[in-house]
Amino acid sequence: MKRKAIYPTKIIIFENLLPLQIIFIGFLEKIIEHKTLGMVALRKMRQSRSLKILVRSKGVLVTMPLMASFEEALRFLEQREAWAQQALQKVRARIERGNTKF
């Protein structure tokens, strides 16, 4: 039977931190407020082999391997910010029309 490891977490809120506002910091996850994309979760996952961006109705999720750094994930997100913005607009448009599965 597998047991889930419990990692220490702390909540940090910074005022006027540009361009990102860090909302939550954990050992394997950071949640930030991005200047154009809104809520973005950066999550380290054991199953991940590469960096990947998922766009959902609640926000954007960037998954990464355990050995990747959060700074590397932020650079990856900045490189693909235009694509993520376009995908987020499509998801929001589908939600407004009411034909969505999320």
mmCIF file of C-alpha atoms in Angstrom:
data_model
loop_
_atom_site.group_PDB
_atom_site.id
_atom_site.type_symbol
_atom_site.label_atom_id
_atom_site.label_comp_id
_atom_site.label_asym_id
_atom_site.label_seq_id
_atom_site.Cartn_x
_atom_site.Cartn_y
_atom_site.Cartn_z
ATOM 1 C CA MET A 1 0.000 0.000 0.000
ATOM 2 C CA LYS A 2 1.431 3.350 -1.015
ATOM 3 C CA ARG A 3 1.521 6.133 1.506
ATOM 4 C CA LYS A 4 1.279 9.768 0.588
ATOM 5 C CA ALA A 5 4.137 11.915 1.762
ATOM 6 C CA ILE A 6 3.228 15.092 3.563
ATOM 7 C CA TYR A 7 5.370 18.049 2.536
ATOM 8 C CA PRO A 8 5.736 21.239 4.526
ATOM 9 C CA THR A 9 4.016 24.219 2.978
ATOM 10 C CA LYS A 10 3.809 27.881 3.720
ATOM 11 C CA ILE A 11 1.622 30.653 2.411
ATOM 12 C CA ILE A 12 3.305 33.872 1.373
ATOM 13 C CA ILE A 13 1.539 36.912 -0.037
ATOM 14 C CA PHE A 14 3.606 39.723 -1.518
ATOM 15 C CA GLU A 15 2.241 43.158 -2.277
ATOM 16 C CA ASN A 16 3.043 44.719 -5.676
ATOM 17 C CA LEU A 17 5.531 42.073 -6.786
ATOM 18 C CA LEU A 18 5.927 42.601 -10.513
ATOM 19 C CA PRO A 19 5.347 40.831 -12.817
ATOM 20 C CA LEU A 20 4.178 37.934 -10.604
ATOM 21 C CA GLN A 21 2.421 37.721 -7.289
ATOM 22 C CA ILE A 22 3.257 34.524 -5.429
ATOM 23 C CA ILE A 23 0.232 33.238 -3.569
ATOM 24 C CA PHE A 24 1.231 29.771 -2.358
ATOM 25 C CA ILE A 25 4.582 28.056 -2.010
ATOM 26 C CA GLY A 26 4.962 24.381 -1.279
ATOM 27 C CA PHE A 27 7.702 21.846 -1.779
ATOM 28 C CA LEU A 28 6.206 20.549 -5.046
ATOM 29 C CA GLU A 29 3.835 23.347 -6.068
ATOM 30 C CA LYS A 30 3.673 27.109 -6.442
ATOM 31 C CA ILE A 31 0.560 29.077 -7.257
ATOM 32 C CA ILE A 32 1.153 32.519 -8.712
ATOM 33 C CA GLU A 33 -0.909 35.370 -10.093
ATOM 34 C CA HIS A 34 0.421 36.005 -13.615
ATOM 35 C CA LYS A 35 0.090 39.483 -15.118
ATOM 36 C CA THR A 36 -1.938 38.312 -18.159
ATOM 37 C CA LEU A 37 -2.947 34.692 -17.533
ATOM 38 C CA GLY A 38 -4.392 35.007 -14.042
ATOM 39 C CA MET A 39 -3.942 32.092 -11.657
ATOM 40 C CA VAL A 40 -1.076 29.794 -12.687
ATOM 41 C CA ALA A 41 -0.087 26.648 -10.813
ATOM 42 C CA LEU A 42 3.457 25.323 -11.215
ATOM 43 C CA ARG A 43 3.473 21.675 -10.142
ATOM 44 C CA LYS A 44 6.314 19.160 -9.933
ATOM 45 C CA MET A 45 5.103 15.662 -10.738
ATOM 46 C CA ARG A 46 6.857 12.319 -10.566
ATOM 47 C CA GLN A 47 5.123 11.162 -13.766
ATOM 48 C CA SER A 48 6.197 14.205 -15.810
ATOM 49 C CA ARG A 49 9.048 13.760 -18.237
ATOM 50 C CA SER A 50 8.891 17.237 -19.779
ATOM 51 C CA LEU A 51 7.368 20.655 -19.198
ATOM 52 C CA LYS A 52 3.708 20.880 -20.187
ATOM 53 C CA ILE A 53 1.049 23.616 -20.087
ATOM 54 C CA LEU A 54 -2.581 22.707 -19.379
ATOM 55 C CA VAL A 55 -5.275 25.345 -19.761
ATOM 56 C CA ARG A 56 -8.464 24.846 -17.753
ATOM 57 C CA SER A 57 -11.408 27.033 -16.802
ATOM 58 C CA LYS A 58 -9.916 27.739 -13.364
ATOM 59 C CA GLY A 59 -6.568 28.804 -14.779
ATOM 60 C CA VAL A 60 -3.312 27.510 -16.184
ATOM 61 C CA LEU A 61 -1.309 24.544 -14.902
ATOM 62 C CA VAL A 62 2.348 23.980 -15.749
ATOM 63 C CA THR A 63 3.578 20.485 -14.917
ATOM 64 C CA MET A 64 7.261 19.622 -14.734
ATOM 65 C CA PRO A 65 9.601 16.801 -13.737
ATOM 66 C CA LEU A 66 10.841 16.717 -10.153
ATOM 67 C CA MET A 67 14.337 17.770 -11.186
ATOM 68 C CA ALA A 68 13.161 20.917 -13.028
ATOM 69 C CA SER A 69 13.256 24.278 -11.260
ATOM 70 C CA PHE A 70 10.328 26.637 -10.840
ATOM 71 C CA GLU A 71 12.340 29.343 -12.612
ATOM 72 C CA GLU A 72 12.709 27.052 -15.629
ATOM 73 C CA ALA A 73 8.934 26.526 -15.648
ATOM 74 C CA LEU A 74 8.352 30.289 -15.532
ATOM 75 C CA ARG A 75 10.697 30.825 -18.482
ATOM 76 C CA PHE A 76 8.842 28.070 -20.376
ATOM 77 C CA LEU A 77 5.514 29.754 -19.607
ATOM 78 C CA GLU A 78 6.792 33.166 -20.714
ATOM 79 C CA GLN A 79 7.985 31.702 -24.029
ATOM 80 C CA ARG A 80 4.535 30.253 -24.676
ATOM 81 C CA GLU A 81 2.470 33.005 -23.081
ATOM 82 C CA ALA A 82 0.762 33.988 -26.343
ATOM 83 C CA TRP A 83 -0.368 30.400 -26.972
ATOM 84 C CA ALA A 84 -1.611 30.006 -23.390
ATOM 85 C CA GLN A 85 -3.532 33.282 -23.600
ATOM 86 C CA GLN A 86 -5.206 32.195 -26.834
ATOM 87 C CA ALA A 87 -6.097 28.779 -25.376
ATOM 88 C CA LEU A 88 -7.507 30.406 -22.228
ATOM 89 C CA GLN A 89 -9.718 32.665 -24.354
ATOM 90 C CA LYS A 90 -11.044 29.609 -26.214
ATOM 91 C CA VAL A 91 -11.861 27.833 -22.950
ATOM 92 C CA ARG A 92 -13.651 30.894 -21.566
ATOM 93 C CA ALA A 93 -15.625 31.280 -24.803
ATOM 94 C CA ARG A 94 -16.744 27.644 -24.584
ATOM 95 C CA ILE A 95 -17.845 28.174 -21.004
ATOM 96 C CA GLU A 96 -19.902 31.234 -21.985
ATOM 97 C CA ARG A 97 -21.631 29.233 -24.720
ATOM 98 C CA GLY A 98 -22.356 26.499 -22.205
ATOM 99 C CA ASN A 99 -20.838 23.574 -24.136
ATOM 100 C CA THR A 100 -18.010 22.495 -21.919
ATOM 101 C CA LYS A 101 -17.053 19.366 -20.006
ATOM 102 C CA PHE A 102 -14.877 20.899 -17.302
#
